[in-house]
mmCIF file of C-alpha atoms in Angstrom:
data_model
loop_
_atom_site.group_PDB
_atom_site.id
_atom_site.type_symbol
_atom_site.label_atom_id
_atom_site.label_comp_id
_atom_site.label_asym_id
_atom_site.label_seq_id
_atom_site.Cartn_x
_atom_site.Cartn_y
_atom_site.Cartn_z
ATOM 1 C CA MET A 1 0.065 -0.044 -0.051
ATOM 2 C CA GLU A 2 2.643 2.498 0.902
ATOM 3 C CA ARG A 3 4.716 1.728 -2.231
ATOM 4 C CA GLY A 4 1.406 2.458 -4.452
ATOM 5 C CA GLU A 5 0.813 5.704 -2.754
ATOM 6 C CA SER A 6 4.267 7.055 -3.282
ATOM 7 C CA ARG A 7 4.004 5.969 -6.989
ATOM 8 C CA THR A 8 0.669 7.917 -7.057
ATOM 9 C CA ARG A 9 2.357 10.797 -5.395
ATOM 10 C CA ARG A 10 5.273 10.757 -7.787
ATOM 11 C CA GLY A 11 3.095 10.848 -10.821
ATOM 12 C CA GLU A 12 0.915 13.644 -9.564
ATOM 13 C CA GLY A 13 4.277 15.849 -9.070
ATOM 14 C CA ARG A 14 5.507 14.880 -12.419
ATOM 15 C CA PHE A 15 1.980 15.819 -13.858
ATOM 16 C CA LEU A 16 2.028 19.051 -11.958
ATOM 17 C CA ARG A 17 5.854 19.995 -13.260
ATOM 18 C CA GLU A 18 4.628 19.092 -16.935
ATOM 19 C CA GLY A 19 1.717 21.530 -16.430
ATOM 20 C CA ASP A 20 3.801 24.172 -15.385
ATOM 21 C CA SER A 21 6.307 24.014 -17.967
ATOM 22 C CA SER A 22 3.644 23.719 -20.759
ATOM 23 C CA GLY A 23 1.887 26.816 -19.311
ATOM 24 C CA SER A 24 5.058 29.056 -19.164
ATOM 25 C CA GLY A 25 5.952 27.868 -22.735
ATOM 26 C CA ARG A 26 2.826 28.879 -24.318
ATOM 27 C CA GLY A 27 3.476 32.602 -23.680
ATOM 28 C CA GLY A 28 1.692 33.627 -20.402
ATOM 29 C CA SER A 29 -1.781 31.350 -20.863
ATOM 30 C CA GLY A 30 -1.331 30.062 -17.403
ATOM 31 C CA PRO A 31 -1.437 31.801 -13.979
ATOM 32 C CA SER A 32 2.428 32.602 -13.976
ATOM 33 C CA GLY A 33 1.877 34.482 -17.314
ATOM 34 C CA GLU A 34 -0.994 36.458 -16.652
ATOM 35 C CA TRP A 35 0.477 38.282 -13.572
ATOM 36 C CA PRO A 36 3.157 40.543 -15.681
ATOM 37 C CA ALA A 37 0.651 41.532 -18.249
ATOM 38 C CA ARG A 38 -1.901 42.557 -15.297
ATOM 39 C CA ALA A 39 1.018 44.449 -13.313
ATOM 40 C CA GLY A 40 1.893 46.438 -16.659
ATOM 41 C CA ALA A 41 -1.739 47.584 -17.427
ATOM 42 C CA ALA A 42 -2.007 48.572 -13.739
ATOM 43 C CA ALA A 43 1.336 50.723 -13.978
ATOM 44 C CA ASP A 44 -0.149 52.348 -17.336
ATOM 45 C CA ASP A 45 -3.538 53.217 -15.776
ATOM 46 C CA ALA A 46 -1.837 54.742 -12.752
ATOM 47 C CA LYS A 47 0.646 56.874 -15.134
ATOM 48 C CA ALA A 48 -2.451 57.939 -17.271
ATOM 49 C CA ALA A 49 -4.290 58.985 -14.002
ATOM 50 C CA ALA A 50 -1.202 60.881 -12.743
ATOM 51 C CA ARG A 51 -0.993 62.678 -16.190
ATOM 52 C CA ALA A 52 -4.668 63.454 -16.257
ATOM 53 C CA ALA A 53 -4.471 64.913 -12.505
ATOM 54 C CA ARG A 54 -1.535 67.186 -13.562
ATOM 55 C CA ALA A 55 -3.128 68.456 -16.475
ATOM 56 C CA ALA A 56 -6.368 69.055 -14.416
ATOM 57 C CA ARG A 57 -4.099 71.119 -11.864
ATOM 58 C CA LEU A 58 -2.652 73.181 -14.875
ATOM 59 C CA ALA A 59 -5.829 74.005 -16.356
ATOM 60 C CA LYS A 60 -7.148 75.167 -12.748
ATOM 61 C CA ALA A 61 -3.872 77.109 -11.918
ATOM 62 C CA ARG A 62 -4.415 78.889 -15.309
ATOM 63 C CA ALA A 63 -7.959 79.638 -15.016
ATOM 64 C CA SER A 64 -7.116 81.004 -11.433
ATOM 65 C CA ARG A 65 -4.225 83.377 -12.821
ATOM 66 C CA ASP A 66 -6.680 84.544 -15.820
ATOM 67 C CA ALA A 67 -9.385 85.479 -13.459
ATOM 68 C CA ALA A 68 -7.085 87.396 -10.984
ATOM 69 C CA SER A 69 -5.483 89.416 -13.916
ATOM 70 C CA PRO A 70 -8.550 90.171 -16.503
ATOM 71 C CA ARG A 71 -7.127 91.354 -19.795
ATOM 72 C CA PRO A 72 -8.043 95.151 -20.623
ATOM 73 C CA ALA A 73 -10.891 95.576 -23.398
ATOM 74 C CA ARG A 74 -9.587 96.508 -26.706
ATOM 75 C CA SER A 75 -10.136 99.933 -27.740
ATOM 76 C CA THR A 76 -12.334 100.572 -30.737
ATOM 77 C CA ARG A 77 -10.488 103.833 -31.624
ATOM 78 C CA PRO A 78 -8.219 103.534 -34.477
ATOM 79 C CA GLY A 79 -4.623 103.998 -33.522
ATOM 80 C CA PRO A 80 -2.280 106.331 -34.944
ATOM 81 C CA GLN A 81 -0.971 105.235 -38.027
ATOM 82 C CA ARG A 82 2.769 105.024 -38.706
ATOM 83 C CA ARG A 83 4.106 107.093 -41.568
ATOM 84 C CA PRO A 84 6.498 105.314 -44.275
ATOM 85 C CA ARG A 85 9.963 105.816 -43.543
ATOM 86 C CA SER A 86 10.117 107.752 -46.698
ATOM 87 C CA GLU A 87 7.796 110.249 -45.515
ATOM 88 C CA GLN A 88 9.562 110.423 -42.040
ATOM 89 C CA ALA A 89 12.912 110.782 -43.721
ATOM 90 C CA ALA A 90 11.430 113.625 -45.939
ATOM 91 C CA ALA A 91 10.044 115.482 -42.782
ATOM 92 C CA VAL A 92 13.299 115.291 -41.092
ATOM 93 C CA ARG A 93 15.409 116.558 -43.817
ATOM 94 C CA ARG A 94 12.880 119.291 -44.617
ATOM 95 C CA PRO A 95 14.838 122.603 -43.979
ATOM 96 C CA ALA A 96 13.391 124.930 -41.525
ATOM 97 C CA PRO A 97 11.726 128.155 -43.043
ATOM 98 C CA GLU A 98 14.309 131.093 -43.186
ATOM 99 C CA PRO A 99 13.201 134.093 -41.007
ATOM 100 C CA ALA A 100 12.237 137.161 -42.886
ATOM 101 C CA PRO A 101 15.085 139.506 -43.535
ATOM 102 C CA THR A 102 15.083 142.374 -41.304
ATOM 103 C CA ARG A 103 15.799 146.005 -42.502
ATOM 104 C CA ARG A 104 19.380 146.854 -41.471
ATOM 105 C CA PHE A 105 20.948 150.218 -41.977
ATOM 106 C CA PRO A 106 23.526 150.698 -44.764
ATOM 107 C CA ASP A 107 26.849 149.196 -43.499
ATOM 108 C CA PRO A 108 29.180 149.518 -46.325
ATOM 109 C CA ARG A 109 32.808 148.890 -46.356
ATOM 110 C CA LEU A 110 35.346 151.138 -47.611
ATOM 111 C CA THR A 111 39.247 150.714 -48.445
ATOM 112 C CA GLY A 112 41.813 153.063 -47.092
ATOM 113 C CA LEU A 113 41.498 155.273 -50.537
ATOM 114 C CA GLY A 114 37.828 155.011 -50.655
ATOM 115 C CA SER A 115 37.536 156.439 -47.292
ATOM 116 C CA GLY A 116 39.438 159.195 -48.114
ATOM 117 C CA LEU A 117 37.664 159.922 -51.204
ATOM 118 C CA PHE A 118 34.379 159.805 -49.466
ATOM 119 C CA CYS A 119 35.407 162.139 -46.743
ATOM 120 C CA GLY A 120 37.031 164.550 -48.961
ATOM 121 C CA ALA A 121 34.076 164.585 -51.571
ATOM 122 C CA VAL A 122 31.530 164.951 -48.809
ATOM 123 C CA MET A 123 33.422 167.822 -47.111
ATOM 124 C CA LEU A 124 33.869 169.591 -50.257
ATOM 125 C CA VAL A 125 30.041 169.507 -51.128
ATOM 126 C CA LEU A 126 29.313 170.665 -47.807
ATOM 127 C CA GLY A 127 31.841 173.537 -48.052
ATOM 128 C CA TYR A 128 30.305 174.808 -51.300
ATOM 129 C CA LEU A 129 26.782 174.563 -49.805
ATOM 130 C CA ASP A 130 28.153 176.442 -46.604
ATOM 131 C CA SER A 131 29.459 179.029 -48.926
ATOM 132 C CA LEU A 132 26.200 179.528 -50.728
ATOM 133 C CA LEU A 133 23.936 179.160 -47.910
ATOM 134 C CA PHE A 134 25.550 180.234 -44.501
ATOM 135 C CA GLY A 135 29.156 181.240 -45.383
ATOM 136 C CA SER A 136 30.035 180.320 -41.712
ATOM 137 C CA LEU A 137 33.108 178.289 -40.731
ATOM 138 C CA THR A 138 31.307 177.269 -37.463
ATOM 139 C CA MET A 139 28.427 175.557 -39.618
ATOM 140 C CA TYR A 140 31.007 173.787 -41.713
ATOM 141 C CA SER A 141 33.134 172.630 -38.461
ATOM 142 C CA VAL A 142 30.123 171.267 -37.013
ATOM 143 C CA LEU A 143 29.111 169.293 -40.030
ATOM 144 C CA PHE A 144 32.531 167.809 -40.034
ATOM 145 C CA LEU A 145 32.073 165.743 -37.002
ATOM 146 C CA PRO A 146 29.402 163.342 -38.216
ATOM 147 C CA VAL A 147 31.383 162.885 -41.367
ATOM 148 C CA CYS A 148 34.431 161.717 -39.285
ATOM 149 C CA ALA A 149 32.193 159.267 -37.219
ATOM 150 C CA LEU A 150 30.876 157.775 -40.738
ATOM 151 C CA THR A 151 34.168 157.360 -42.282
ATOM 152 C CA ALA A 152 35.496 155.678 -39.306
ATOM 153 C CA LEU A 153 32.441 153.410 -39.163
ATOM 154 C CA TRP A 154 32.501 152.454 -43.043
ATOM 155 C CA VAL A 155 36.102 151.874 -43.631
ATOM 156 C CA ARG A 156 36.835 148.110 -43.584
ATOM 157 C CA GLU A 157 38.731 146.292 -40.798
ATOM 158 C CA GLY A 158 41.779 145.939 -42.607
ATOM 159 C CA ASP A 159 42.254 149.925 -43.238
ATOM 160 C CA LEU A 160 41.147 151.069 -39.737
ATOM 161 C CA LEU A 161 44.164 153.126 -39.239
ATOM 162 C CA THR A 162 43.665 155.305 -42.282
ATOM 163 C CA ALA A 163 40.530 156.912 -40.926
ATOM 164 C CA PRO A 164 42.196 159.223 -38.397
ATOM 165 C CA VAL A 165 44.682 160.250 -41.098
ATOM 166 C CA VAL A 166 42.276 161.166 -43.977
ATOM 167 C CA VAL A 167 39.740 163.121 -41.875
ATOM 168 C CA PRO A 168 42.048 166.162 -41.448
ATOM 169 C CA ILE A 169 43.022 166.351 -45.375
ATOM 170 C CA ALA A 170 39.349 166.234 -46.090
ATOM 171 C CA PHE A 171 38.671 169.043 -43.691
ATOM 172 C CA ALA A 172 41.207 171.223 -45.233
ATOM 173 C CA VAL A 173 39.797 170.250 -48.798
ATOM 174 C CA GLY A 174 36.493 171.359 -47.732
ATOM 175 C CA LEU A 175 37.607 174.726 -46.401
ATOM 176 C CA LEU A 176 38.896 175.820 -49.897
ATOM 177 C CA PRO A 177 35.256 177.300 -51.175
ATOM 178 C CA VAL A 178 34.718 178.487 -47.495
ATOM 179 C CA ALA A 179 37.893 180.331 -46.563
ATOM 180 C CA GLU A 180 38.129 184.026 -47.290
ATOM 181 C CA SER A 181 40.573 184.935 -50.081
ATOM 182 C CA GLY A 182 42.364 188.247 -50.717
ATOM 183 C CA GLY A 183 42.791 187.214 -54.318
ATOM 184 C CA GLY A 184 45.306 185.237 -56.366
ATOM 185 C CA PHE A 185 46.740 182.226 -54.991
ATOM 186 C CA SER A 186 48.494 183.483 -52.189
ATOM 187 C CA GLY A 187 45.398 184.938 -50.820
ATOM 188 C CA HIS A 188 43.652 181.675 -51.180
ATOM 189 C CA LEU A 189 46.677 180.079 -49.344
ATOM 190 C CA MET A 190 46.497 182.745 -46.553
ATOM 191 C CA GLY A 191 42.588 182.469 -46.156
ATOM 192 C CA LEU A 192 43.102 178.647 -45.742
ATOM 193 C CA VAL A 193 45.801 178.820 -43.221
ATOM 194 C CA SER A 194 43.747 181.421 -41.138
ATOM 195 C CA ALA A 195 40.679 179.107 -41.406
ATOM 196 C CA LEU A 196 42.786 176.012 -39.964
ATOM 197 C CA ALA A 197 44.046 178.133 -37.228
ATOM 198 C CA THR A 198 40.538 179.499 -36.076
ATOM 199 C CA GLU A 199 39.193 175.923 -36.603
ATOM 200 C CA ALA A 200 41.919 173.974 -35.044
ATOM 201 C CA GLY A 201 39.493 172.763 -32.312
ATOM 202 C CA TRP A 202 36.816 171.285 -34.363
ATOM 203 C CA LEU A 203 39.648 169.730 -36.479
ATOM 204 C CA TYR A 204 40.929 167.776 -33.438
ATOM 205 C CA GLY A 205 37.700 167.132 -32.290
ATOM 206 C CA GLY A 206 36.703 165.440 -35.637
ATOM 207 C CA THR A 207 40.190 163.600 -35.455
ATOM 208 C CA LEU A 208 39.542 162.301 -32.149
ATOM 209 C CA ILE A 209 35.962 161.036 -33.001
ATOM 210 C CA ALA A 210 37.342 159.124 -35.893
ATOM 211 C CA GLY A 211 40.165 157.532 -33.591
ATOM 212 C CA LEU A 212 37.836 156.643 -30.785
ATOM 213 C CA VAL A 213 35.517 154.884 -33.315
ATOM 214 C CA VAL A 214 38.659 153.051 -34.787
ATOM 215 C CA LEU A 215 39.863 152.004 -31.600
ATOM 216 C CA VAL A 216 36.511 150.529 -30.327
ATOM 217 C CA ARG A 217 36.120 148.505 -33.580
ATOM 218 C CA ARG A 218 39.753 147.317 -33.373
ATOM 219 C CA VAL A 219 39.247 146.010 -29.869
ATOM 220 C CA ARG A 220 35.914 144.227 -30.821
ATOM 221 C CA LEU A 221 38.009 142.519 -33.858
ATOM 222 C CA ILE A 222 40.701 141.406 -31.494
ATOM 223 C CA ALA A 223 38.082 139.913 -29.212
ATOM 224 C CA ARG A 224 36.304 138.175 -31.874
ATOM 225 C CA ARG A 225 39.529 136.667 -33.307
ATOM 226 C CA VAL A 226 40.434 135.460 -29.795
ATOM 227 C CA ALA A 227 37.086 133.819 -29.194
ATOM 228 C CA ALA A 228 37.346 131.868 -32.959
ATOM 229 C CA ARG A 229 40.804 130.806 -31.862
ATOM 230 C CA ARG A 230 39.590 129.280 -28.508
ATOM 231 C CA ARG A 231 36.480 127.622 -29.974
ATOM 232 C CA ALA A 232 38.885 126.195 -32.680
ATOM 233 C CA SER A 233 41.207 124.894 -30.013
ATOM 234 C CA ALA A 234 38.507 123.626 -28.002
ATOM 235 C CA GLY A 235 37.040 121.702 -30.932
ATOM 236 C CA GLY A 236 40.519 120.229 -32.007
ATOM 237 C CA ALA A 237 40.732 119.074 -28.469
#
């Protein structure tokens, strides 16, 4: 009896081993093959659930952020239109309108010879007019002062020193028709000398006015040159 039971048990064990080996060889049809497939499916389901939960949290956070900061409503007014670059460049390059020219006093520039001729001709004309109308040396001498000032103002900057020289000569030339003459060349010469002696104060006054005007112009000219040199040196540095 014992031998028969042992043989039966051995047969059952052999049958069980053959069944296990056949199940594993068929690719998971038995209990040992179904377990890994179920475990993989469960892991995939867990990952999908985690992804869905993460997407839900992101959507909720985005919705709360949009609600906290609402977007401004778009204005229906048309915005300023930009000009093309060509028009902008034309507007920038367009020169500013020039100011209307202002009316200025005449400001001629005479050379040294021109200032001498101007002063001599004017004084000669004034001498003839004075001899015809007044016949007074005082009137002639008074008119000499503004002529000296104009001569010193209108001479050019390069010939400033000629103005105080030409005005006394012009005064003597203008005295020819005004001075009293006793007849002949010697009479005219003596009348001219006596007129110069009597009107020497006016002669010196006119020459002094011309010298002062020339001095002021010379100082301003030197100041402009010094300023221009300083600007040039500052720009070069």
